[in-house]
Short mmCIF file of C-alpha atoms and ligand atoms in Angstrom, two decimals:
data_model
loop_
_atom_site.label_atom_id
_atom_site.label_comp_id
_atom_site.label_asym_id
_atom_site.label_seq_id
_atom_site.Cartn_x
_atom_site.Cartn_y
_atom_site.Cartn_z
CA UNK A 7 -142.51 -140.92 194.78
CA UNK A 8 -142.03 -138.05 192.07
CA UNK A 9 -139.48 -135.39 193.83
CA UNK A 10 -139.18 -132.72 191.12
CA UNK A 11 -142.73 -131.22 190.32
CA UNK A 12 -144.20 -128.11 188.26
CA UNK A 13 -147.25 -126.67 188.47
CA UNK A 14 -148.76 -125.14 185.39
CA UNK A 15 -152.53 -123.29 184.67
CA UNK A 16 -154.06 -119.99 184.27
CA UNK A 17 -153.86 -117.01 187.07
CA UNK A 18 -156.29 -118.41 189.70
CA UNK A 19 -155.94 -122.27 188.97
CA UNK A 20 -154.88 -123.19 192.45
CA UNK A 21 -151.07 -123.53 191.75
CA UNK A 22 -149.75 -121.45 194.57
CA UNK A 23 -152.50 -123.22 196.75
CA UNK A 24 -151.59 -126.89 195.88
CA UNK A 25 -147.87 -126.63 195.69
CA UNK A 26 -148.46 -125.23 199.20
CA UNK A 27 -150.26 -128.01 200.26
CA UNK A 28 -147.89 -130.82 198.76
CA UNK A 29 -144.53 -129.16 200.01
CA UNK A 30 -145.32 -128.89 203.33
CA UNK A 31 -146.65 -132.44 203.65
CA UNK A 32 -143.61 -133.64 201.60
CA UNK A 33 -141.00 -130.99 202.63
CA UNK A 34 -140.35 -130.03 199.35
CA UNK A 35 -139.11 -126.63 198.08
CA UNK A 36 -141.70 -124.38 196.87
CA UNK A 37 -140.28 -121.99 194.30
CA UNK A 38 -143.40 -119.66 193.14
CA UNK A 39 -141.75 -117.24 191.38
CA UNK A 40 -144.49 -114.64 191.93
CA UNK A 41 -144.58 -114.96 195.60
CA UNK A 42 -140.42 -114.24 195.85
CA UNK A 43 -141.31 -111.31 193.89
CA UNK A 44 -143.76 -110.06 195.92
CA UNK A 45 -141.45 -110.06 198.95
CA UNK A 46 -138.77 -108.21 197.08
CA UNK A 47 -141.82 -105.54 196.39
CA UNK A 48 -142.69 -105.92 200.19
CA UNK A 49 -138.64 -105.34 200.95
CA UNK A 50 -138.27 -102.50 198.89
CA UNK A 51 -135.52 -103.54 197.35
CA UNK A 52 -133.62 -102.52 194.14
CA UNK A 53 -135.07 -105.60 192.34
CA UNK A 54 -138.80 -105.32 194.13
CA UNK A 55 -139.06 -101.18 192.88
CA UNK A 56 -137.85 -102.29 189.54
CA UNK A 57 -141.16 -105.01 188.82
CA UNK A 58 -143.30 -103.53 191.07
CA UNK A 59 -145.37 -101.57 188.25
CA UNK A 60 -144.39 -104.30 185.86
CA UNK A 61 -146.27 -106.66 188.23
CA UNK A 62 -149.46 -104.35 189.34
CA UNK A 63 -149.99 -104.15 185.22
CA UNK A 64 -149.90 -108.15 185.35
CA UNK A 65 -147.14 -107.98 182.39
CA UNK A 66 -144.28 -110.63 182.58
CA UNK A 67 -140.92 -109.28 184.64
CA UNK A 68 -137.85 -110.36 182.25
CA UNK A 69 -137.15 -113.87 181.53
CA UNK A 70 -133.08 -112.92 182.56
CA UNK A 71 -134.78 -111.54 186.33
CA UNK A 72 -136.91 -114.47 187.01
CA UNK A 73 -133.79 -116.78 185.87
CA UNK A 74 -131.48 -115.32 188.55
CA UNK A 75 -134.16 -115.94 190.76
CA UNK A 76 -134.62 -119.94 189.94
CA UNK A 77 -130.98 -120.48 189.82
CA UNK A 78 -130.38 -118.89 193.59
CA UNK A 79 -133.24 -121.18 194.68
CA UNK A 80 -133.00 -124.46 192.49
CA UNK A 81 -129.79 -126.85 193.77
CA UNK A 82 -128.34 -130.34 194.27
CA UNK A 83 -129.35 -129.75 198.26
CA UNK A 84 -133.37 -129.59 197.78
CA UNK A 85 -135.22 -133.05 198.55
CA UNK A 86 -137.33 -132.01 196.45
CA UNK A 87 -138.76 -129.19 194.52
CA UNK A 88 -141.96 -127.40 193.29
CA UNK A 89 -141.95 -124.68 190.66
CA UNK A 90 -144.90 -123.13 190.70
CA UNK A 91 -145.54 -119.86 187.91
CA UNK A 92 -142.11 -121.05 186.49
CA UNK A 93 -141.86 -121.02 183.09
CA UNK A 94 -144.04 -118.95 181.56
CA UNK A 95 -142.75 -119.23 178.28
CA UNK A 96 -140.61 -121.30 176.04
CA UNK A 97 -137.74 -119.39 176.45
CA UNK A 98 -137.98 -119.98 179.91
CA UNK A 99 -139.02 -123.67 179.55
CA UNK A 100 -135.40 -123.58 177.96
CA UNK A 101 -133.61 -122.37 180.44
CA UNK A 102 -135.06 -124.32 183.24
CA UNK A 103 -133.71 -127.54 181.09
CA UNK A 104 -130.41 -126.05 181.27
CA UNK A 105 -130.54 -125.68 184.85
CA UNK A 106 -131.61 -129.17 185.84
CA UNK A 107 -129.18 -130.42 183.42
CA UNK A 108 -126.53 -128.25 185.61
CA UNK A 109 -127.94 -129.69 189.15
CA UNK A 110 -129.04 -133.05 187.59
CA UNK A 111 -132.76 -133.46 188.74
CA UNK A 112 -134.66 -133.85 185.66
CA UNK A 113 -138.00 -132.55 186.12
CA UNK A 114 -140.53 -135.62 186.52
CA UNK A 115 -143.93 -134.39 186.41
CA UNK A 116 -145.86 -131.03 185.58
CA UNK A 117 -149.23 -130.88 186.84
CA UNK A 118 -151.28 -129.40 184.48
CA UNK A 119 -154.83 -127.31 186.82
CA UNK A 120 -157.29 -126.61 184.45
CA UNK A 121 -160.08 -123.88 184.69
CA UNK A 122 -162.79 -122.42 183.27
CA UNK A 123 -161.48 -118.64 182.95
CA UNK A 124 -165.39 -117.36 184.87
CA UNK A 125 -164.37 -119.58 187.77
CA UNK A 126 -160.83 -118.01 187.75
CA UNK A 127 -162.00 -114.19 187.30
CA UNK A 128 -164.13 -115.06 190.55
CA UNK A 129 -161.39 -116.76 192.56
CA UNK A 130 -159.02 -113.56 192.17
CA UNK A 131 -161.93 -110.67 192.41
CA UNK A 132 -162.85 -112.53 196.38
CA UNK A 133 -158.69 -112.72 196.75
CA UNK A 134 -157.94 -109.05 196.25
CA UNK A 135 -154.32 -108.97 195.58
CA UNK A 136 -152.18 -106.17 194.57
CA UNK A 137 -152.70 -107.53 190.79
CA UNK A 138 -156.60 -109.03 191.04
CA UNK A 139 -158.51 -106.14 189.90
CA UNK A 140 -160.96 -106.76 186.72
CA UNK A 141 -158.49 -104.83 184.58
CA UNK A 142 -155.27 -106.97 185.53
CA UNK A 143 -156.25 -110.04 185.77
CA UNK A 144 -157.80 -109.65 182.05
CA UNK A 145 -153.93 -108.62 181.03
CA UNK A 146 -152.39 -111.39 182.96
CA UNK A 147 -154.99 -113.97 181.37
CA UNK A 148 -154.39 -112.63 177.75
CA UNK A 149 -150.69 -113.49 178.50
CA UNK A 150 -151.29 -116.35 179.88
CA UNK A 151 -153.22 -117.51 177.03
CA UNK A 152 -150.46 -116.32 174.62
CA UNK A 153 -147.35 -117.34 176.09
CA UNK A 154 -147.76 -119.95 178.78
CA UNK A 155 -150.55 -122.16 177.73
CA UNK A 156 -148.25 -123.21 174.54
CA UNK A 157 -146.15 -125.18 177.17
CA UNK A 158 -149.11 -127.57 177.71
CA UNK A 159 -148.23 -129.21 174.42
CA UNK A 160 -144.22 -128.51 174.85
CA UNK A 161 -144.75 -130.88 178.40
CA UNK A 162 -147.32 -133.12 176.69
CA UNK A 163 -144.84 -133.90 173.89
CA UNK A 164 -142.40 -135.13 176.24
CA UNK A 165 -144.56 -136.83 177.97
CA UNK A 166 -144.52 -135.10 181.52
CA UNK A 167 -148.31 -133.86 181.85
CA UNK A 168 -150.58 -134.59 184.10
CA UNK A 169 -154.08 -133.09 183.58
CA UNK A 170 -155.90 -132.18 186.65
CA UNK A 171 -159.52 -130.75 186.62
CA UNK A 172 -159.07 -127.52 189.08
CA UNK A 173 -162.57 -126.58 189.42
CA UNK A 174 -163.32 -128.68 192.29
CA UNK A 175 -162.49 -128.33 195.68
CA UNK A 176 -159.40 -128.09 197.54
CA UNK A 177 -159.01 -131.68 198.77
CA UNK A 178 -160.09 -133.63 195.98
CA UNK A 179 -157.62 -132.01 193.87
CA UNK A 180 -154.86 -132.62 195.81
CA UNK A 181 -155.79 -136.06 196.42
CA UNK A 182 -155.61 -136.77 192.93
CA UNK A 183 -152.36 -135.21 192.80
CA UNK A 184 -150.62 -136.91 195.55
CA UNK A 185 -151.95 -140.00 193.61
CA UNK A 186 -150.41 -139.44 190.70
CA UNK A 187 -147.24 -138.56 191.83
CA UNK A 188 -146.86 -142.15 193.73
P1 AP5 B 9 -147.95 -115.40 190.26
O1 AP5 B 9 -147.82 -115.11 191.69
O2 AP5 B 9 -147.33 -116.62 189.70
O3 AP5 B 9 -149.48 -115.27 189.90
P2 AP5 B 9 -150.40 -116.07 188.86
O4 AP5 B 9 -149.75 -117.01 187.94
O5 AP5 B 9 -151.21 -115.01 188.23
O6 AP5 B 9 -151.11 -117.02 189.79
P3 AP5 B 9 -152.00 -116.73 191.04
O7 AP5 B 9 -151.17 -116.62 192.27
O8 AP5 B 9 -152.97 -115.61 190.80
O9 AP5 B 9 -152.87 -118.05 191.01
P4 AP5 B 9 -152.57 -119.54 191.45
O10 AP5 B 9 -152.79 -120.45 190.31
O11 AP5 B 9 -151.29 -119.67 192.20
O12 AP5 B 9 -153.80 -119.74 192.39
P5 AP5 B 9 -153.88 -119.64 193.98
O13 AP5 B 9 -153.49 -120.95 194.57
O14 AP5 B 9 -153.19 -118.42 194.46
O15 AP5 B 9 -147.32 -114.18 189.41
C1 AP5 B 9 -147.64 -112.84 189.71
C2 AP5 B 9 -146.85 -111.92 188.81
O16 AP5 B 9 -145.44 -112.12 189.03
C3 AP5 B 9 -147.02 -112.13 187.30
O17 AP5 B 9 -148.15 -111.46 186.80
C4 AP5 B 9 -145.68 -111.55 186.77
O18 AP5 B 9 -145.72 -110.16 186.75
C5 AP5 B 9 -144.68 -112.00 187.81
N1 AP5 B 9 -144.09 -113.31 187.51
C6 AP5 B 9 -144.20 -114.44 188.27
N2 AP5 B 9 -143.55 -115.46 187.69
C7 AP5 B 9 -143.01 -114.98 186.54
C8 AP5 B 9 -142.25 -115.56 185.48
N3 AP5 B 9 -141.92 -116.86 185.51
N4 AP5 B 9 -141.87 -114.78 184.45
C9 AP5 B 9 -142.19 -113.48 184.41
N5 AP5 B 9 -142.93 -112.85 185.36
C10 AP5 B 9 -143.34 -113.61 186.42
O19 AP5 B 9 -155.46 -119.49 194.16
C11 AP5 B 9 -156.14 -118.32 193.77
C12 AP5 B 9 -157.32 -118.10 194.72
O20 AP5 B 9 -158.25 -119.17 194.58
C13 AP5 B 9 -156.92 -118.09 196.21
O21 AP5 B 9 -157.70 -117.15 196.87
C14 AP5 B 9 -157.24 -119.51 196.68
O22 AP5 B 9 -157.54 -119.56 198.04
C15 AP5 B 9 -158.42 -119.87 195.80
N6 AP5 B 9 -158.48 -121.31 195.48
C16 AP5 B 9 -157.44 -122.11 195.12
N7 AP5 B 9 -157.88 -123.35 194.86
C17 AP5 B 9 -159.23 -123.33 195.04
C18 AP5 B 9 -160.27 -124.33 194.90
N8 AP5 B 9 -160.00 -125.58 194.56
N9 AP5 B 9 -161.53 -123.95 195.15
C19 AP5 B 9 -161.82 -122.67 195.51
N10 AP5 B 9 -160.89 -121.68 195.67
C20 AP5 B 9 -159.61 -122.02 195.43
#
């Protein structure tokens, strides 16, 4: 059984949703990256007022933030782990390798939710985050186009994607990925 999963895909794909799902049926870690940022926001902490309006534009916090954040959360104790909106970029994709170099747990699979972007821009409009209005989630899909969906070739080229067809419902998707991490 894989231990050390990512979760990759456009705003709306069903990460957050699936790596829900699997950690709490596997008691894995689930690292989303957004949602520890949201609590900071929630907090009111130094960190949380300092991406708050970097967030509600749907613009990337810095790569050296969301770092810190992975390396508190990432170690040798975790039975297993699920990054989830983590990388978002190759610089990041670089320093995660680092870091599981550091704890040795090589990253095993990255499950790859793809999505027709109409079926996404629906999914967050009926959510109604902080960060789903019309003019946001256009921003964060631009950048996700841009910088993160590069890393679908970066993973396929070393051979640790998985492609998953997200537009489907909850259970079939995560049957399928439960399957393929057997
Ligand atoms: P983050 O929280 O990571 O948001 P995101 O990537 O935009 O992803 P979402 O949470 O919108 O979508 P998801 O794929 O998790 O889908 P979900 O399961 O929620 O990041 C937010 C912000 O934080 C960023 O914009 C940035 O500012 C900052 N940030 C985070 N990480 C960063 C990083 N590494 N570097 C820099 N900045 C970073 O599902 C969406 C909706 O669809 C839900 O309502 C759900 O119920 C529904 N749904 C899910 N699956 C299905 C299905 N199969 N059928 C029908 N509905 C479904």
């Amino acid at each position: 059984m894989k231990k050390q999963l990512l979760f990759l895909g456009a705003p709306g794909a069903g990460k957050g949703t699936q790596a829900e799902l699997l950690s709490q049926t596997y008691s894995y870690l689930h690292l989303s990256t957004g949602e520890l940022l949201r609590k900071e926001i929630e907090m009111n902490t130094i960190l949380g007022k300092e991406v708050k309006a970097i967030m509600n534009r749907g613009e990337l916090v810095s790569d050296e933030l969301v770092l810190k954040i992975v390396r508190q959360n990432l170690n040798k104790d975790n039975k297993g782990w699920i990054l989830d909106g983590y990388p978002r970029n190759l610089s990041q994709a670089n320093s995660l390798n680092e870091v599981l170099i550091e704890i040795n747990q090589p990253l095993e699979v990255v499950f790859y939710l793809d999505i027709p972007e109409e079926v996404l821009i629906k999914r967050l409009l009926l959510r109604g985050r902080k960060d789903d209005n019309e003019e946001t989630i256009r921003t964060r899909v631009n950048i996700y186009k841009k910088t993160t969906e590069p890393l679908i070739q970066y993973f396929k080229d070393l051979s640790l994607l998985e492609y998953i067809n997200a537009d489907r419902d909850l259970k079939s998707i995560s049957a399928e990925i439960k399957q393929k991490m057997a």
